[in-house]
Short mmCIF file of C-alpha atoms and ligand atoms in Angstrom, two decimals:
data_model
loop_
_atom_site.label_atom_id
_atom_site.label_comp_id
_atom_site.label_asym_id
_atom_site.label_seq_id
_atom_site.Cartn_x
_atom_site.Cartn_y
_atom_site.Cartn_z
CA MET A 1 -4.15 41.88 -57.90
CA LYS A 2 -1.68 44.23 -55.63
CA PRO A 3 -1.58 45.01 -52.60
CA PRO A 4 -2.70 48.93 -51.61
CA ASN A 5 -0.48 51.48 -50.58
CA PHE A 6 0.74 50.69 -46.54
CA LEU A 7 3.76 52.43 -44.90
CA TYR A 8 5.73 49.55 -44.25
CA ALA A 9 8.78 48.88 -41.05
CA ARG A 10 10.87 46.56 -40.57
CA PRO A 11 12.25 46.20 -36.83
CA ASP A 12 15.62 44.75 -35.73
CA THR A 13 14.05 43.60 -32.30
CA LEU A 14 10.31 42.27 -31.05
CA GLU A 15 10.67 44.90 -28.35
CA ASP A 16 10.33 47.78 -31.55
CA ALA A 17 7.72 45.13 -33.00
CA LEU A 18 5.69 46.00 -29.79
CA ARG A 19 6.31 49.57 -29.43
CA LEU A 20 5.38 49.55 -33.42
CA LEU A 21 2.18 47.64 -32.76
CA SER A 22 1.14 49.55 -29.76
CA GLU A 23 1.61 53.03 -31.17
CA HIS A 24 -0.52 52.56 -34.40
CA GLY A 25 -3.50 49.31 -33.12
CA THR A 26 -5.18 48.28 -35.52
CA GLY A 27 -4.13 50.64 -38.14
CA ALA A 28 -1.27 47.75 -38.27
CA LYS A 29 -1.01 44.56 -39.48
CA LEU A 30 1.89 41.72 -38.68
CA LEU A 31 3.47 40.51 -41.28
CA ALA A 32 5.80 36.75 -40.95
CA GLY A 33 6.14 34.52 -43.66
CA GLY A 34 2.66 36.91 -46.03
CA GLN A 35 0.91 33.23 -46.85
CA SER A 36 -2.12 34.06 -46.22
CA LEU A 37 -1.02 37.82 -45.39
CA VAL A 38 -0.01 37.93 -48.86
CA PRO A 39 -2.42 37.55 -50.46
CA MET A 40 -5.24 39.18 -49.26
CA LEU A 41 -3.22 42.45 -49.82
CA ASN A 42 -3.44 41.34 -53.21
CA LEU A 43 -6.69 40.72 -53.46
CA ARG A 44 -7.36 44.30 -51.50
CA MET A 45 -9.41 41.86 -48.37
CA ALA A 46 -7.25 43.50 -46.43
CA GLU A 47 -5.58 47.27 -46.14
CA PRO A 48 -3.42 47.39 -43.15
CA LYS A 49 -2.02 51.59 -43.51
CA LEU A 50 1.34 49.72 -41.12
CA LEU A 51 2.38 47.02 -42.62
CA ILE A 52 4.96 46.03 -38.93
CA ASP A 53 7.44 42.95 -41.24
CA MET A 54 8.62 40.28 -38.63
CA ASN A 55 11.10 38.06 -40.69
CA ARG A 56 14.18 40.36 -39.49
CA VAL A 57 12.95 39.74 -35.64
CA ALA A 58 15.90 37.19 -34.63
CA GLU A 59 14.67 35.58 -31.17
CA LEU A 60 11.16 35.04 -32.62
CA SER A 61 12.60 31.64 -34.58
CA GLY A 62 14.28 28.85 -33.29
CA ILE A 63 12.58 25.35 -31.59
CA GLU A 64 13.55 24.75 -28.23
CA ARG A 65 13.35 21.22 -25.84
CA GLU A 66 13.19 22.56 -22.31
CA ASN A 67 11.44 20.29 -19.14
CA GLY A 68 9.78 18.50 -21.25
CA LYS A 69 8.23 21.26 -23.55
CA LEU A 70 8.52 21.79 -26.97
CA ARG A 71 9.42 25.10 -27.13
CA ILE A 72 8.56 26.80 -30.87
CA GLY A 73 9.24 30.18 -32.25
CA ALA A 74 6.41 31.51 -34.18
CA LEU A 75 8.23 33.11 -36.89
CA THR A 76 9.82 29.56 -37.94
CA ARG A 77 8.55 27.83 -39.85
CA HIS A 78 7.00 25.78 -41.61
CA ARG A 79 10.04 23.88 -43.85
CA ALA A 80 12.00 24.09 -40.74
CA LEU A 81 9.76 22.03 -38.31
CA GLU A 82 8.86 19.98 -41.16
CA THR A 83 13.36 18.66 -41.20
CA SER A 84 13.95 19.46 -37.11
CA ARG A 85 15.39 16.32 -35.80
CA GLU A 86 15.04 18.03 -32.51
CA ALA A 87 11.38 18.73 -32.69
CA ALA A 88 10.53 14.98 -34.53
CA GLN A 89 12.30 13.23 -31.56
CA ALA A 90 9.93 15.42 -29.42
CA GLU A 91 7.04 15.46 -31.36
CA PRO A 92 6.89 13.52 -33.67
CA MET A 93 3.49 14.45 -34.94
CA ILE A 94 5.34 17.93 -35.96
CA ALA A 95 6.22 16.51 -39.06
CA ARG A 96 4.11 14.73 -40.43
CA ALA A 97 0.93 17.57 -39.59
CA ALA A 98 4.02 20.08 -41.34
CA ARG A 99 4.03 18.00 -44.39
CA GLU A 100 0.35 18.60 -45.10
CA ILE A 101 0.76 22.06 -45.43
CA GLY A 102 0.64 23.60 -48.55
CA HIS A 103 3.01 23.17 -51.25
CA LEU A 104 7.61 23.52 -50.93
CA ALA A 105 7.61 27.12 -52.51
CA ILE A 106 4.79 27.98 -49.09
CA ARG A 107 6.61 26.00 -46.39
CA ASN A 108 9.50 27.44 -47.11
CA ARG A 109 8.03 30.95 -46.23
CA GLY A 110 5.47 30.58 -43.75
CA THR A 111 5.63 30.32 -40.51
CA ILE A 112 4.15 28.26 -37.14
CA GLY A 113 3.67 31.66 -35.37
CA GLY A 114 1.41 33.31 -38.41
CA SER A 115 -0.20 30.12 -39.59
CA ILE A 116 -1.56 30.06 -35.62
CA ALA A 117 -2.45 34.18 -35.10
CA HIS A 118 -4.55 32.90 -38.91
CA ALA A 119 -6.51 30.43 -36.35
CA ASP A 120 -8.46 29.20 -40.25
CA PRO A 121 -10.08 26.17 -39.11
CA SER A 122 -9.17 23.35 -41.59
CA ALA A 123 -5.58 23.77 -40.52
CA GLU A 124 -2.96 21.83 -39.48
CA TRP A 125 -0.71 23.66 -36.88
CA PRO A 126 -4.54 24.69 -35.39
CA LEU A 127 -5.82 21.96 -35.38
CA LEU A 128 -2.61 19.80 -34.06
CA ALA A 129 -2.41 22.55 -31.09
CA VAL A 130 -5.82 21.70 -30.00
CA ALA A 131 -5.46 18.31 -30.29
CA LEU A 132 -2.43 18.31 -28.26
CA ASP A 133 -2.81 20.84 -25.22
CA ALA A 134 -0.37 23.65 -26.43
CA ARG A 135 0.85 26.73 -25.15
CA VAL A 136 0.30 29.87 -27.37
CA GLU A 137 2.82 32.67 -25.72
CA LEU A 138 1.06 36.97 -26.31
CA ARG A 139 3.41 39.59 -26.08
CA SER A 140 2.25 43.55 -25.51
CA THR A 141 4.36 46.01 -23.77
CA ALA A 142 2.23 45.63 -20.29
CA ARG A 143 2.83 42.10 -20.41
CA THR A 144 2.62 38.83 -20.61
CA ARG A 145 1.29 36.05 -21.21
CA THR A 146 -0.57 32.74 -21.88
CA VAL A 147 -3.46 30.76 -23.41
CA ALA A 148 -4.73 27.04 -23.79
CA ALA A 149 -5.05 26.46 -28.33
CA ARG A 150 -7.96 25.04 -26.04
CA GLU A 151 -8.93 28.06 -25.07
CA PHE A 152 -7.33 30.89 -27.52
CA PHE A 153 -9.46 29.92 -30.93
CA THR A 154 -12.46 31.28 -30.48
CA GLY A 155 -14.60 31.76 -34.55
CA PRO A 156 -13.25 31.65 -37.93
CA PHE A 157 -9.76 33.35 -38.21
CA THR A 158 -11.11 34.67 -35.01
CA THR A 159 -8.68 34.65 -31.48
CA ALA A 160 -7.79 35.30 -28.52
CA ALA A 161 -5.74 37.83 -28.83
CA GLY A 162 -5.58 41.57 -28.86
CA ALA A 163 -4.67 43.93 -31.21
CA ASP A 164 -1.92 45.42 -29.48
CA GLU A 165 -0.59 41.88 -28.24
CA ILE A 166 1.99 39.53 -30.90
CA LEU A 167 1.81 36.13 -30.70
CA THR A 168 6.37 35.17 -30.27
CA ALA A 169 5.44 31.36 -29.36
CA VAL A 170 3.96 28.05 -29.25
CA GLU A 171 4.26 25.26 -26.77
CA PHE A 172 3.58 21.43 -27.13
CA PRO A 173 4.36 18.81 -24.80
CA CYS A 174 6.57 16.20 -25.60
CA ALA A 175 5.19 13.28 -26.41
CA PRO A 176 4.66 10.53 -23.40
CA GLN A 177 6.45 7.56 -23.60
CA GLN A 178 4.18 4.29 -24.57
CA SER A 179 1.95 6.56 -27.05
CA GLY A 180 1.54 5.86 -29.97
CA PHE A 181 0.11 9.21 -32.59
CA GLY A 182 -2.31 8.82 -35.47
CA PHE A 183 -2.84 12.63 -37.78
CA GLN A 184 -5.20 11.78 -41.14
CA GLU A 185 -6.29 14.26 -43.76
CA LEU A 186 -9.18 14.48 -46.15
CA CYS A 187 -8.66 16.42 -49.07
CA ARG A 188 -8.37 16.22 -53.24
CA ARG A 189 -5.24 17.21 -53.82
CA PRO A 190 -1.44 16.69 -52.31
CA GLY A 191 -1.17 20.75 -50.50
CA ASP A 192 -5.03 21.47 -50.36
CA PHE A 193 -6.22 22.80 -46.91
CA ALA A 194 -7.92 20.26 -45.05
CA ILE A 195 -11.84 19.40 -45.56
CA VAL A 196 -11.50 17.31 -42.83
CA ALA A 197 -8.36 16.43 -40.63
CA ALA A 198 -8.57 14.00 -37.81
CA ALA A 199 -5.51 14.09 -35.18
CA GLY A 200 -4.65 12.10 -31.88
CA ARG A 201 -2.43 10.02 -29.65
CA VAL A 202 -3.03 7.60 -27.16
CA ARG A 203 -1.61 6.41 -23.93
CA MET A 204 -0.60 2.71 -22.86
CA ARG A 205 0.37 0.89 -19.52
CA ASP A 206 0.54 -3.76 -19.90
CA GLY A 207 -1.52 -2.97 -23.22
CA ARG A 208 -4.92 -1.16 -22.02
CA CYS A 209 -5.40 2.58 -23.22
CA ILE A 210 -4.59 5.07 -19.58
CA GLY A 211 -5.10 8.33 -21.93
CA ALA A 212 -6.57 10.06 -25.33
CA THR A 213 -6.82 12.65 -27.38
CA LEU A 214 -8.32 13.74 -29.94
CA ALA A 215 -8.93 16.51 -31.92
CA ILE A 216 -10.70 17.56 -35.46
CA GLY A 217 -10.21 20.57 -37.73
CA GLY A 218 -12.27 21.15 -40.46
CA ALA A 219 -15.66 20.54 -39.97
CA ASP A 220 -16.58 23.63 -36.54
CA ALA A 221 -15.26 26.60 -37.04
CA THR A 222 -12.36 26.33 -34.85
CA PRO A 223 -10.03 22.84 -34.51
CA ARG A 224 -12.33 20.82 -31.62
CA HIS A 225 -11.27 18.48 -29.02
CA ILE A 226 -13.61 15.68 -28.79
CA ALA A 227 -12.87 15.16 -24.88
CA GLU A 228 -15.97 12.86 -24.29
CA ILE A 229 -12.99 10.15 -26.68
CA ASP A 230 -10.88 10.05 -24.04
CA ARG A 231 -13.54 8.49 -21.10
CA ILE A 232 -13.78 6.20 -24.42
CA VAL A 233 -11.14 4.90 -24.81
CA ALA A 234 -9.55 4.60 -21.39
CA GLY A 235 -9.31 1.24 -20.37
CA SER A 236 -9.85 -0.46 -23.83
CA ARG A 237 -7.45 -2.28 -25.88
CA GLY A 238 -8.34 -0.19 -28.87
CA GLU A 239 -11.09 -2.74 -29.72
CA ASP A 240 -13.08 -1.78 -33.12
CA ALA A 241 -15.69 -1.60 -31.15
CA VAL A 242 -14.37 1.58 -28.66
CA VAL A 243 -12.85 2.94 -31.89
CA ARG A 244 -16.82 2.96 -33.55
CA GLU A 245 -18.03 4.60 -30.31
CA ALA A 246 -15.32 7.44 -30.91
CA ALA A 247 -16.33 7.83 -33.51
CA ALA A 248 -19.52 7.69 -33.28
CA ALA A 249 -19.19 10.83 -30.13
CA ALA A 250 -16.91 12.84 -32.16
CA ALA A 251 -19.65 13.52 -35.23
CA ARG A 252 -22.47 13.44 -32.32
CA VAL A 253 -20.78 17.45 -31.63
CA LEU A 254 -19.62 19.11 -34.36
CA ASP A 255 -21.32 21.58 -35.81
CA PRO A 256 -19.97 22.27 -39.44
CA SER A 257 -20.75 23.77 -41.88
CA GLY A 258 -20.92 23.24 -46.15
CA ASP A 259 -19.09 25.06 -48.23
CA ILE A 260 -17.99 25.66 -51.84
CA HIS A 261 -15.50 22.28 -51.27
CA ALA A 262 -17.43 20.10 -48.75
CA SER A 263 -21.19 19.60 -47.71
CA ALA A 264 -21.97 20.19 -44.20
CA GLU A 265 -23.42 16.46 -44.28
CA TYR A 266 -19.90 15.48 -45.78
CA ARG A 267 -17.75 16.74 -43.23
CA ARG A 268 -19.47 15.01 -40.81
CA LYS A 269 -19.27 11.91 -41.87
CA MET A 270 -15.77 12.39 -42.81
CA ALA A 271 -15.18 13.08 -39.26
CA ALA A 272 -16.69 10.00 -38.27
CA VAL A 273 -14.39 7.87 -40.56
CA LEU A 274 -10.46 10.63 -39.64
CA VAL A 275 -11.81 10.00 -36.64
CA THR A 276 -11.87 5.72 -36.41
CA ARG A 277 -8.24 5.47 -38.88
CA ALA A 278 -6.62 8.17 -36.77
CA LEU A 279 -7.50 5.75 -33.69
CA ARG A 280 -6.34 2.74 -34.77
CA GLU A 281 -3.20 4.51 -36.65
CA ALA A 282 -2.26 5.79 -33.08
CA PHE A 283 -3.26 2.12 -31.57
CA ALA A 284 -1.02 0.70 -34.26
CA SER A 285 1.88 2.38 -34.04
CA VAL A 286 2.05 2.15 -30.57
CA ALA A 287 2.06 -1.41 -31.14
CA ALA A 288 4.91 -0.64 -33.87
CA ASN A 289 6.81 1.27 -31.15
CA SER A 290 7.09 -1.14 -27.79
CA MET B 1 15.42 50.52 -37.09
CA SER B 2 14.44 53.40 -40.48
CA THR B 3 10.81 54.96 -40.00
CA PRO B 4 8.47 53.72 -41.55
CA GLY B 5 7.68 54.93 -44.71
CA PHE B 6 5.92 54.08 -48.22
CA HIS B 7 9.92 53.98 -50.64
CA GLN B 8 12.85 51.97 -49.55
CA ARG B 9 16.10 51.65 -50.70
CA ILE B 10 17.57 48.23 -50.90
CA ARG B 11 20.44 46.96 -52.46
CA PHE B 12 19.85 42.55 -53.81
CA SER B 13 21.92 40.17 -55.74
CA ILE B 14 20.18 39.03 -58.68
CA ASN B 15 21.69 35.82 -60.86
CA GLY B 16 25.10 36.83 -59.48
CA ARG B 17 23.70 40.42 -59.85
CA ILE B 18 23.93 43.73 -57.95
CA VAL B 19 20.79 45.08 -57.80
CA GLU B 20 20.22 48.71 -55.67
CA ARG B 21 17.30 50.53 -56.86
CA GLU B 22 14.55 52.09 -54.68
CA VAL B 23 11.13 50.89 -54.65
CA PRO B 24 8.38 51.09 -53.37
CA VAL B 25 7.17 48.63 -49.71
CA ARG B 26 3.49 47.74 -51.13
CA GLN B 27 5.07 46.32 -54.72
CA THR B 28 5.98 42.23 -54.87
CA LEU B 29 9.60 41.02 -55.32
CA ALA B 30 8.19 39.55 -58.98
CA ASP B 31 6.75 43.04 -59.72
CA PHE B 32 9.74 43.97 -59.30
CA ILE B 33 12.30 42.12 -61.40
CA ARG B 34 9.29 41.20 -64.00
CA ASP B 35 8.77 45.10 -64.84
CA ALA B 36 11.93 46.92 -62.98
CA LEU B 37 14.85 44.43 -64.31
CA GLY B 38 13.14 42.96 -66.95
CA LEU B 39 13.80 40.01 -66.31
CA THR B 40 9.98 38.53 -67.67
CA ALA B 41 11.13 34.81 -67.41
CA THR B 42 9.48 35.13 -64.04
CA ARG B 43 5.38 34.32 -64.67
CA LEU B 44 2.09 36.31 -63.06
CA GLY B 45 -0.34 33.78 -63.53
CA CYS B 46 -2.12 34.08 -60.20
CA GLU B 47 -1.09 36.20 -57.60
CA HIS B 48 -1.75 35.00 -54.27
CA GLY B 49 -0.04 31.43 -53.94
CA VAL B 50 -1.35 28.84 -56.03
CA CYS B 51 -0.22 28.71 -58.91
CA GLY B 52 3.25 28.75 -58.88
CA ALA B 53 4.33 30.77 -62.51
CA CYS B 54 6.14 33.47 -61.04
CA THR B 55 8.69 30.48 -58.42
CA VAL B 56 12.52 32.13 -57.85
CA ILE B 57 14.93 31.48 -55.39
CA VAL B 58 15.57 33.91 -52.08
CA ASP B 59 18.97 32.78 -49.60
CA GLY B 60 18.78 29.02 -51.85
CA ALA B 61 15.07 28.43 -50.97
CA SER B 62 12.15 28.87 -54.03
CA VAL B 63 9.78 31.00 -52.52
CA ARG B 64 6.54 32.86 -54.57
CA ALA B 65 7.54 35.59 -55.80
CA CYS B 66 4.26 36.45 -56.10
CA LEU B 67 4.22 36.66 -51.79
CA MET B 68 7.14 38.33 -50.91
CA LEU B 69 7.45 42.35 -51.20
CA ALA B 70 10.52 42.81 -53.38
CA VAL B 71 11.49 45.49 -50.08
CA GLN B 72 12.03 41.93 -48.53
CA ALA B 73 14.53 40.90 -50.71
CA ASP B 74 17.01 43.76 -49.36
CA GLY B 75 20.52 41.67 -48.63
CA ALA B 76 19.43 38.40 -50.50
CA GLU B 77 20.40 36.28 -52.48
CA VAL B 78 17.75 35.54 -55.82
CA ARG B 79 18.09 33.58 -58.52
CA THR B 80 16.01 33.01 -61.81
CA VAL B 81 15.17 31.32 -64.32
CA GLU B 82 17.54 33.50 -66.25
CA GLY B 83 20.90 32.72 -63.70
CA LEU B 84 20.34 28.97 -64.47
CA ALA B 85 22.74 29.03 -67.61
CA GLN B 86 26.09 29.55 -67.37
CA ASP B 87 27.81 31.35 -70.08
CA ASP B 88 24.33 29.67 -73.07
CA GLU B 89 25.23 26.07 -71.35
CA LEU B 90 21.27 24.74 -70.40
CA SER B 91 21.03 23.43 -66.42
CA PRO B 92 20.95 19.63 -66.28
CA LEU B 93 17.31 20.66 -65.53
CA GLN B 94 16.97 22.92 -68.26
CA LYS B 95 18.11 20.37 -70.64
CA ALA B 96 16.34 17.22 -70.11
CA PHE B 97 12.57 19.63 -70.11
CA LEU B 98 14.05 20.08 -74.05
CA ASP B 99 15.30 16.28 -74.26
CA HIS B 100 11.58 15.01 -72.45
CA HIS B 101 9.49 18.46 -74.58
CA ALA B 102 8.08 19.43 -71.30
CA LEU B 103 7.60 22.35 -72.12
CA GLN B 104 4.14 23.86 -74.97
CA CYS B 105 3.30 27.30 -74.32
CA GLY B 106 6.17 27.57 -72.10
CA PHE B 107 4.65 30.42 -69.21
CA CYS B 108 4.88 27.45 -66.37
CA THR B 109 7.82 26.05 -67.83
CA SER B 110 9.75 28.43 -65.45
CA GLY B 111 7.71 28.29 -62.62
CA PHE B 112 8.39 24.00 -63.03
CA LEU B 113 12.17 24.55 -63.53
CA MET B 114 13.57 26.60 -60.64
CA THR B 115 11.04 24.56 -58.37
CA ALA B 116 12.99 20.84 -59.85
CA THR B 117 16.11 23.71 -58.75
CA ASP B 118 15.26 23.34 -54.66
CA LEU B 119 14.06 20.17 -55.14
CA ALA B 120 17.48 19.23 -57.02
CA ALA B 121 19.93 21.15 -54.38
CA HIS B 122 18.12 20.02 -50.98
CA GLY B 123 19.42 15.50 -52.21
CA ALA B 124 14.67 15.30 -53.46
CA GLY B 125 14.35 11.80 -53.96
CA SER B 126 13.74 10.12 -58.08
CA ASN B 127 10.73 8.58 -56.75
CA GLU B 128 7.57 9.27 -59.30
CA THR B 129 5.28 10.45 -55.84
CA GLU B 130 7.55 12.24 -54.41
CA ILE B 131 7.75 14.01 -57.30
CA ARG B 132 4.65 14.32 -58.31
CA GLU B 133 3.78 15.84 -54.80
CA ALA B 134 6.36 18.60 -54.50
CA LEU B 135 5.34 19.23 -58.18
CA SER B 136 1.81 19.86 -57.02
CA GLY B 137 1.83 23.41 -56.42
CA ASN B 138 2.82 24.49 -60.03
CA LEU B 139 -0.09 24.03 -62.81
CA CYS B 140 -0.11 23.86 -66.52
CA ARG B 141 -2.02 23.91 -68.08
CA CYS B 142 -0.59 22.59 -71.67
CA THR B 143 1.19 20.41 -71.64
CA GLY B 144 0.24 17.06 -69.07
CA TYR B 145 2.46 16.04 -65.94
CA ALA B 146 3.15 13.07 -67.01
CA ASN B 147 6.54 14.93 -69.25
CA LEU B 148 7.88 17.52 -66.40
CA VAL B 149 8.33 14.41 -63.85
CA ASP B 150 10.58 12.51 -66.39
CA ALA B 151 12.57 15.25 -67.11
CA ILE B 152 13.00 15.79 -62.95
CA ALA B 153 13.19 12.01 -62.72
CA ALA B 154 16.02 11.81 -65.41
CA VAL B 155 18.24 14.37 -63.71
CA LEU B 156 17.66 12.74 -59.46
CA LYS B 157 18.82 9.56 -61.06
CA GLU B 158 21.58 11.43 -62.91
CA GLN B 159 22.53 12.69 -59.17
CA ALA B 160 22.01 10.66 -57.39
CA ALA B 161 23.76 7.72 -59.66
CA LYS B 162 27.10 10.92 -59.66
CA ARG B 163 26.81 10.95 -55.63
CA GLU B 164 27.06 7.44 -55.51
C1 FAD C 301 -1.35 28.06 -51.71
C2 FAD C 301 -1.20 28.13 -50.34
C3 FAD C 301 -1.94 26.83 -50.04
C4 FAD C 301 -1.99 27.05 -48.59
N1 FAD C 301 -1.96 25.51 -48.05
C5 FAD C 301 -1.81 25.78 -46.28
C6 FAD C 301 -2.80 24.05 -45.52
O1 FAD C 301 -2.33 23.44 -47.16
N2 FAD C 301 -2.23 24.45 -44.81
C7 FAD C 301 -2.05 25.07 -43.83
O2 FAD C 301 -2.43 25.04 -43.04
N3 FAD C 301 -2.16 26.91 -44.60
C8 FAD C 301 -1.69 26.52 -45.75
N4 FAD C 301 -1.48 27.53 -46.04
C9 FAD C 301 -0.94 28.74 -45.42
C10 FAD C 301 -0.21 28.95 -45.43
O3 FAD C 301 0.28 28.21 -44.12
C11 FAD C 301 0.19 30.24 -44.05
O4 FAD C 301 2.25 30.55 -43.15
C12 FAD C 301 -0.25 30.53 -43.08
O5 FAD C 301 -2.09 30.10 -43.21
C13 FAD C 301 0.39 31.35 -42.42
O6 FAD C 301 1.78 32.29 -41.46
P1 FAD C 301 2.50 33.23 -42.50
O7 FAD C 301 3.71 33.13 -41.53
O8 FAD C 301 2.24 32.99 -43.74
O9 FAD C 301 1.50 34.82 -41.51
P2 FAD C 301 1.14 35.34 -42.45
O10 FAD C 301 0.84 35.47 -44.05
O11 FAD C 301 1.97 36.52 -42.33
O12 FAD C 301 -0.18 36.00 -41.40
C14 FAD C 301 -1.04 35.96 -40.92
C15 FAD C 301 -2.01 36.47 -40.27
O13 FAD C 301 -1.45 36.18 -39.41
C16 FAD C 301 -0.94 37.83 -38.73
N5 FAD C 301 0.04 36.99 -38.21
C17 FAD C 301 1.37 36.71 -38.47
N6 FAD C 301 1.90 36.58 -37.57
C18 FAD C 301 1.41 36.78 -36.34
C19 FAD C 301 2.40 36.54 -34.97
N7 FAD C 301 3.63 36.44 -34.91
N8 FAD C 301 1.04 37.49 -33.95
C20 FAD C 301 0.37 37.93 -34.12
N9 FAD C 301 -0.46 37.84 -35.18
C21 FAD C 301 0.07 37.62 -36.72
C22 FAD C 301 -1.08 38.70 -39.71
O14 FAD C 301 -1.41 40.25 -39.33
C23 FAD C 301 -2.05 37.79 -40.30
O15 FAD C 301 -2.57 38.86 -39.55
C24 FAD C 301 -1.30 28.61 -47.77
C25 FAD C 301 -1.24 29.02 -48.61
C26 FAD C 301 -1.13 28.99 -49.24
C27 FAD C 301 -0.29 30.47 -50.96
S1 FES C 302 1.18 33.73 -59.48
FE1 FES C 302 2.55 34.00 -57.60
S2 FES C 302 2.16 31.53 -57.17
FE2 FES C 302 0.51 32.20 -58.95
S1 FES C 303 3.87 24.11 -70.95
FE1 FES C 303 1.68 25.88 -71.00
S2 FES C 303 1.29 26.68 -68.85
FE2 FES C 303 2.64 24.76 -68.80
#
């Protein structure tokens, strides 16, 4: 249970980090909060030749609001997002989701960029990024590009990022006026990874829904945006029958797999339950806010 | 930036004392604290972040010492359970653990104390549900959690009363 031997570098700038990454290619691994990577090193599931520690790259952390977007630096810790007023004002679901991640000591170190790059299908940040249609910024020595979160996750623990790219920021849209969110997670104990989770937002005008977005985590190879839900709930007042129809539609399109935590069938059923709860919560919160 | 290597010289403060050593970069902070510094109150249970026995405070925030490399503590201020008592006077949390019988074998105790020290330092409320949630990252295999929750609640309550 000890890490393997590796070389260690601690660049102070993003430029140096990118250069090291391009020189060492797939033999190098980036170290962010270390809350997923160090367990893998201890278990010898990862054996990099070089570890590039990004913790001193100051330009990678921070939360900034501009042009209706909330830009979060990759190295921003879960705990900072849980307690940030700026983030809570722009998109309250961020603090709500952050609380569910592991435990205090994990949140004090773990980073949003690390979580999104790691791409655990049950993790909160990937779910939120897909639910809210966030964009992921990637940099290499050659270029900067942004990818929609809905296209970034390509499978369990697999993403569209290249071996020479560093995830530098995540950009969430700010929550629109007259909208409400629902965030529901099923896990055995506080701090566990979700067995299934659902996150969504509904927008209303004059008591009717004018748009909805919802995604489910833990019930497929990646967090799944359920596009049908928008069609089903748009125009409604969030009546029970509509919510139930949306939940059934979600359960139909998911392709969960079973593991020691839960069977595939249980996950599918729970996904429907959590969609129901999340939509009810979202509709109720708009009503409460207006 | 120095060139990548297998060893690095680090300097940091632990419980108020400055240490300067050359460390293998693969060594975890927990192993460094225990083996190189001989501060063995920091325990290793699972070595993958799950049990909380290795919890220490780095720059004011509780962290898993098994998930941090010693080299990453360079320049930091680290506190372990050995640093809680002041001149042989136990900290309020340590005293409360004694008074409430919050330990039996003691293996998990340092981790719980460091987590609770972080809670107390950040003005956490003494509500039982919140305390239980905050303790969810620390496992105890013998005491059961009731006495731990009571001990920590007593200290947080007293702290809140003093603030008013
Ligand atoms: C006990 C425990 C409980 C946990 N519970 C939860 C939970 O409930 N929900 C949850 O979501 N997570 C949970 N986690 C995981 C935690 O959230 C991690 O912090 C997160 O998954 C990874 O982020 P990190 O910053 O720690 O990344 P690291 O561990 O440093 O890195 C993870 C991976 O991402 C790569 N990487 C990191 N940063 C970048 C970047 N900027 N660009 C490109 N690649 C990068 C690394 O090379 C590595 O492959 C838990 C962890 C533990 C130990
Ligand atoms: S030994 Fe570090 S969390 Fe268990
Ligand atoms: S007192 Fe023995 S494990 Fe907690």
